[in-house]
Short mmCIF file of C-alpha atoms in Angstrom, two decimals:
data_model
loop_
_atom_site.label_atom_id
_atom_site.label_comp_id
_atom_site.label_asym_id
_atom_site.label_seq_id
_atom_site.Cartn_x
_atom_site.Cartn_y
_atom_site.Cartn_z
CA UNK A 225 -7.40 -3.06 -15.77
CA UNK A 226 -6.27 0.54 -15.43
CA UNK A 227 -6.05 2.89 -18.40
CA UNK A 228 -5.37 6.11 -16.47
CA UNK A 229 -3.94 5.80 -12.98
CA UNK A 230 -3.01 7.57 -9.79
CA UNK A 231 -1.54 11.00 -10.12
CA UNK A 232 1.38 12.30 -8.03
CA UNK A 233 3.25 10.27 -7.66
CA UNK A 234 0.01 -17.46 -8.90
CA UNK A 235 -0.92 -20.81 -9.13
CA UNK A 236 -1.07 -21.61 -5.41
CA UNK A 237 -0.77 -25.37 -5.04
CA UNK A 238 -4.18 -26.99 -4.82
CA UNK A 239 -2.98 -28.50 -1.56
CA UNK A 240 -0.74 -26.67 0.89
CA UNK A 241 1.84 -28.68 2.84
CA UNK A 242 1.32 -29.44 6.49
CA UNK A 243 4.29 -27.30 7.45
CA UNK A 244 2.88 -24.27 5.64
CA UNK A 245 -0.46 -24.73 7.35
CA UNK A 246 1.21 -24.98 10.75
CA UNK A 247 3.25 -21.86 10.09
CA UNK A 248 0.12 -19.90 9.23
CA UNK A 249 -1.64 -21.21 12.32
CA UNK A 250 1.23 -20.03 14.50
CA UNK A 251 1.46 -16.58 12.94
CA UNK A 252 -2.22 -15.61 12.78
CA UNK A 253 -5.46 -16.08 14.66
CA UNK A 254 -8.92 -15.67 13.14
CA UNK A 255 -11.93 -14.73 15.26
CA UNK A 256 -15.51 -15.90 14.62
CA UNK A 257 -16.44 -12.47 13.24
CA UNK A 258 -13.78 -12.92 10.51
CA UNK A 259 -11.39 -10.38 12.00
CA UNK A 260 -7.80 -11.60 12.37
CA UNK A 261 -4.64 -10.65 14.18
CA UNK A 262 -1.19 -11.18 12.69
CA UNK A 263 0.95 -12.16 15.66
CA UNK A 264 4.35 -12.49 13.96
CA UNK A 265 5.48 -10.33 11.03
CA UNK A 266 7.66 -11.90 8.33
CA UNK A 267 11.07 -10.30 7.92
CA UNK A 268 10.92 -6.87 6.29
CA UNK A 269 7.15 -6.46 6.74
CA UNK A 270 5.60 -3.52 8.55
CA UNK A 271 2.06 -2.87 9.73
CA UNK A 272 0.35 -0.06 7.80
CA UNK A 273 0.16 2.19 10.88
CA UNK A 274 3.96 1.91 11.32
CA UNK A 275 4.59 3.92 8.18
CA UNK A 276 4.72 7.71 8.25
CA UNK A 277 1.10 8.33 7.20
CA UNK A 278 -0.40 11.59 5.95
CA UNK A 279 -3.45 11.25 8.21
CA UNK A 280 -4.16 14.99 8.10
CA UNK A 281 -4.53 14.76 4.30
CA UNK A 282 -2.06 17.53 3.61
CA UNK A 283 -0.84 15.80 0.41
CA UNK A 284 2.55 17.30 0.98
CA UNK A 285 4.47 14.62 -0.93
CA UNK A 286 7.80 15.71 0.55
CA UNK A 287 6.89 14.71 4.11
CA UNK A 288 5.31 11.27 4.39
CA UNK A 289 5.81 7.68 3.26
CA UNK A 290 2.12 6.74 2.93
CA UNK A 291 -0.82 8.74 1.54
CA UNK A 292 -4.56 8.17 1.41
CA UNK A 293 -5.61 9.00 -2.17
CA UNK A 294 -8.67 11.19 -2.71
CA UNK A 295 -8.49 11.22 -6.50
CA UNK A 296 -9.97 9.14 -9.33
CA UNK A 297 -7.76 6.12 -10.00
CA UNK A 298 -8.75 5.41 -13.60
CA UNK A 299 -10.87 2.30 -13.01
CA UNK A 300 -14.30 3.69 -12.08
CA UNK A 301 -13.24 4.31 -8.49
CA UNK A 302 -12.33 7.43 -6.52
CA UNK A 303 -10.22 7.32 -3.38
CA UNK A 304 -12.02 8.27 -0.18
CA UNK A 305 -9.81 8.52 2.94
CA UNK A 306 -12.90 8.31 5.19
CA UNK A 307 -13.26 4.69 4.05
CA UNK A 308 -9.91 3.70 5.61
CA UNK A 309 -10.31 2.31 9.14
CA UNK A 310 -7.24 2.14 11.38
CA UNK A 311 -7.38 -0.87 13.68
CA UNK A 312 -5.85 -1.31 17.13
CA UNK A 313 -3.33 -3.89 15.91
CA UNK A 314 -1.90 -1.46 13.32
CA UNK A 315 -3.74 -2.95 10.35
CA UNK A 316 -5.94 -0.91 8.02
CA UNK A 317 -9.38 -1.84 6.69
CA UNK A 318 -10.11 -0.61 3.16
CA UNK A 319 -13.81 -0.26 2.40
CA UNK A 320 -15.47 0.05 -1.00
CA UNK A 321 -18.96 1.51 -1.43
CA UNK A 322 -21.01 2.23 -4.50
CA UNK A 323 -21.66 0.47 -7.75
CA UNK A 324 -20.01 0.04 -11.11
CA UNK A 325 -18.73 3.33 -12.54
CA UNK A 326 -19.23 5.29 -9.31
CA UNK A 327 -17.29 3.43 -6.63
CA UNK A 328 -15.42 4.97 -3.72
CA UNK A 329 -12.65 3.18 -1.87
CA UNK A 330 -10.23 3.54 0.96
CA UNK A 331 -6.73 3.32 -0.54
CA UNK A 332 -3.14 3.20 0.68
CA UNK A 333 -0.31 4.54 -1.49
CA UNK A 334 3.32 4.17 -0.40
CA UNK A 335 5.71 6.50 -2.18
CA UNK A 336 8.76 5.78 0.03
CA UNK A 337 10.72 3.64 -0.30
CA UNK A 338 10.49 3.43 -4.08
CA UNK A 339 12.42 1.03 -6.25
CA UNK A 340 12.31 -0.14 -9.85
CA UNK A 341 12.83 -3.86 -9.28
CA UNK A 342 13.02 -6.25 -6.37
CA UNK A 343 10.42 -7.90 -4.12
CA UNK A 344 7.22 -6.40 -2.72
CA UNK A 345 4.49 -7.98 -0.64
CA UNK A 346 1.29 -7.57 1.33
CA UNK A 347 -0.56 -9.73 3.85
CA UNK A 348 -4.25 -9.17 3.24
CA UNK A 349 -7.60 -10.56 4.33
CA UNK A 350 -10.53 -10.03 1.96
CA UNK A 351 -13.57 -10.11 4.23
CA UNK A 352 -16.09 -8.92 1.62
CA UNK A 353 -15.02 -9.94 -1.90
CA UNK A 354 -17.76 -8.10 -3.81
CA UNK A 355 -15.30 -5.92 -5.76
CA UNK A 356 -11.74 -6.07 -7.10
CA UNK A 357 -9.34 -6.17 -4.17
CA UNK A 358 -6.01 -5.02 -5.59
CA UNK A 359 -2.33 -4.95 -4.61
CA UNK A 360 -0.23 -3.31 -7.30
CA UNK A 361 2.93 -1.45 -8.19
CA UNK A 362 2.55 1.56 -10.42
CA UNK A 363 4.57 4.35 -12.04
CA UNK A 364 2.78 7.50 -13.12
CA UNK A 365 5.72 8.26 -15.42
CA UNK A 366 4.98 5.60 -18.04
CA UNK A 367 2.15 3.37 -16.78
CA UNK A 368 4.41 0.53 -15.71
CA UNK A 369 2.34 -1.74 -13.45
CA UNK A 370 2.56 -5.15 -11.80
CA UNK A 371 -0.48 -6.34 -9.88
CA UNK A 372 -2.66 -8.89 -8.15
CA UNK A 373 -6.40 -8.35 -8.77
CA UNK A 374 -9.23 -10.36 -7.25
CA UNK A 375 -11.48 -11.41 -10.13
CA UNK A 376 -14.30 -13.87 -10.69
CA UNK A 377 -14.21 -16.53 -13.44
CA UNK A 378 -17.30 -18.71 -13.96
CA UNK A 379 -18.42 -17.74 -10.49
CA UNK A 380 -15.11 -18.66 -8.85
CA UNK A 381 -12.97 -16.00 -7.16
CA UNK A 382 -9.20 -15.96 -7.68
CA UNK A 383 -6.18 -13.68 -7.83
CA UNK A 384 -5.19 -12.63 -11.36
CA UNK A 385 -1.53 -11.58 -11.90
CA UNK A 386 -0.78 -8.93 -14.50
CA UNK A 387 2.22 -7.04 -15.90
CA UNK A 388 1.92 -3.80 -17.87
CA UNK A 389 4.98 -2.39 -19.61
CA UNK A 390 5.51 0.67 -21.84
CA UNK A 391 5.19 0.01 -25.58
CA UNK A 392 5.77 3.28 -27.36
CA UNK A 393 4.80 6.84 -26.47
CA UNK A 394 1.05 6.35 -26.14
CA UNK A 395 0.67 2.66 -25.48
CA UNK A 396 1.46 -0.04 -22.96
CA UNK A 397 0.98 -3.77 -23.03
CA UNK A 398 -0.79 -5.92 -20.44
CA UNK A 399 0.15 -9.55 -19.98
CA UNK A 400 -1.70 -12.00 -17.76
CA UNK A 401 0.03 -15.14 -16.58
CA UNK A 402 -1.12 -18.44 -18.09
CA UNK A 403 -1.84 -19.51 -14.54
CA UNK A 404 -4.35 -16.71 -14.50
CA UNK A 405 -6.64 -17.58 -11.62
CA UNK A 406 -4.77 -18.17 -8.39
CA UNK A 407 -6.91 -19.73 -5.63
CA UNK A 408 -8.41 -17.35 -3.12
CA UNK A 409 -9.32 -18.09 0.50
CA UNK A 410 -12.12 -15.82 1.76
CA UNK A 411 -11.74 -14.38 5.26
CA UNK A 412 -8.24 -15.85 5.70
CA UNK A 413 -4.91 -14.06 5.70
CA UNK A 414 -3.03 -14.44 2.42
CA UNK A 415 0.52 -13.38 1.74
CA UNK A 416 0.86 -11.96 -1.77
CA UNK A 417 4.33 -11.22 -3.13
CA UNK A 418 5.86 -10.36 -6.48
CA UNK A 419 9.52 -10.23 -7.46
CA UNK A 420 10.45 -8.22 -10.54
CA UNK A 421 13.91 -8.88 -12.01
CA UNK A 422 15.72 -8.22 -15.27
CA UNK A 423 14.32 -11.46 -16.70
CA UNK A 424 10.91 -12.13 -15.11
CA UNK A 425 8.10 -11.23 -12.76
CA UNK A 426 7.34 -14.07 -10.35
CA UNK A 427 4.15 -14.09 -8.29
CA UNK A 428 3.87 -15.90 -4.95
CA UNK A 429 0.92 -16.76 -2.70
CA UNK A 430 1.83 -17.89 0.82
CA UNK A 431 5.46 -18.41 -0.28
CA UNK A 432 4.48 -20.78 -3.11
CA UNK A 433 5.26 -19.73 -6.69
CA UNK A 434 1.94 -19.02 -8.36
CA UNK A 435 2.67 -17.37 -11.69
CA UNK A 436 5.51 -16.18 -13.90
CA UNK A 437 5.65 -13.58 -16.69
CA UNK A 438 8.77 -12.89 -18.77
CA UNK A 439 9.81 -10.37 -21.45
CA UNK A 440 9.10 -13.03 -24.08
CA UNK A 441 5.41 -12.75 -23.20
CA UNK A 442 5.35 -9.10 -24.31
CA UNK A 443 5.02 -7.80 -27.87
CA UNK A 444 8.37 -7.10 -29.55
CA UNK A 445 7.96 -3.33 -29.32
CA UNK A 446 7.57 -3.32 -25.53
CA UNK A 447 10.24 -2.52 -22.97
CA UNK A 448 10.83 -4.75 -19.94
CA UNK A 449 11.24 -1.79 -17.60
CA UNK A 450 13.37 -2.40 -14.49
CA UNK A 451 14.65 1.17 -14.16
CA UNK A 452 11.50 3.23 -13.49
CA UNK A 453 10.61 3.32 -9.76
CA UNK A 454 7.06 2.44 -8.71
CA UNK A 455 4.67 3.22 -5.88
CA UNK A 456 3.01 0.41 -3.91
CA UNK A 457 -0.79 0.74 -3.77
CA UNK A 458 -3.59 -1.23 -2.09
CA UNK A 459 -7.26 -0.63 -2.81
CA UNK A 460 -10.67 -2.15 -3.49
CA UNK A 461 -12.06 -1.09 -6.85
CA UNK A 462 -14.94 -1.12 -9.32
CA UNK A 463 -13.95 -2.60 -12.69
CA UNK A 464 -15.77 -3.47 -15.89
CA UNK A 465 -17.60 -6.75 -16.64
CA UNK A 466 -14.29 -8.50 -17.40
CA UNK A 467 -13.62 -8.75 -13.64
CA UNK A 468 -16.81 -10.75 -13.04
CA UNK A 469 -18.16 -8.82 -10.05
CA UNK A 470 -21.83 -7.86 -9.82
CA UNK A 471 -21.54 -5.09 -7.18
CA UNK A 472 -24.96 -6.07 -5.90
CA UNK A 473 -24.28 -5.28 -2.27
CA UNK A 474 -22.54 -1.99 -2.94
CA UNK A 475 -19.94 -2.79 -0.26
CA UNK A 476 -16.63 -4.66 -0.34
CA UNK A 477 -13.75 -4.82 2.12
CA UNK A 478 -10.10 -5.84 2.49
CA UNK A 479 -7.96 -5.68 5.62
CA UNK A 480 -4.28 -4.92 5.06
CA UNK A 481 -2.31 -6.51 7.90
CA UNK A 482 1.27 -5.94 6.77
CA UNK A 483 3.28 -4.59 3.84
CA UNK A 484 6.71 -5.38 2.43
CA UNK A 485 7.65 -2.12 0.70
#
């Protein structure tokens, strides 16, 4: 859970239908070394390398669509562009190294296009789930955030959906869906999407609804903000004990195959 964030700027069915499995098999191949290639992109998705990327680390925020953060992100992790690997197929591997309270991670931050509501997505493959793999939307203006975070509950890994909304000048509220722990498939490609509307935030895993949060879930003094634009961010992070990770190996990894901005 983030308390200070980047500057500048479900339940998946316990069984997946045969058709969904066939579709995944046709669109992706997985090699024995756990690398994967996404052969067909869903409509609207782009490979990370297809964005205008600030690879020279100029941090001129008027020029590029995607940046590689090198700053502290508020959850015991500092961005390190050297930990982003660009792969031949246009995907990007985000590496995490370190331990709790002193982690470093490769991160991707998309600042264009920006919108306040709508649908966002990412196709990811968590190859080393020893830290919190994260896909989230964030506004530096008021802390508005909607996210998927890979957490561990009773030793079991799963995606946790969260919504943070502004609740007064110095506060914001975090709500976790009742379907808190969405099943996770290690080494496989997973399509994570969230749609934020005037009335709800709906989380999807592989096109199946997996969680839903509404304004009624927030305290009465909180705003359901659908007017403040957000950035789309992907990272692997060190979090506190609540996330359930031990950080014993000091290395975690997520491959980002495609993004729906």
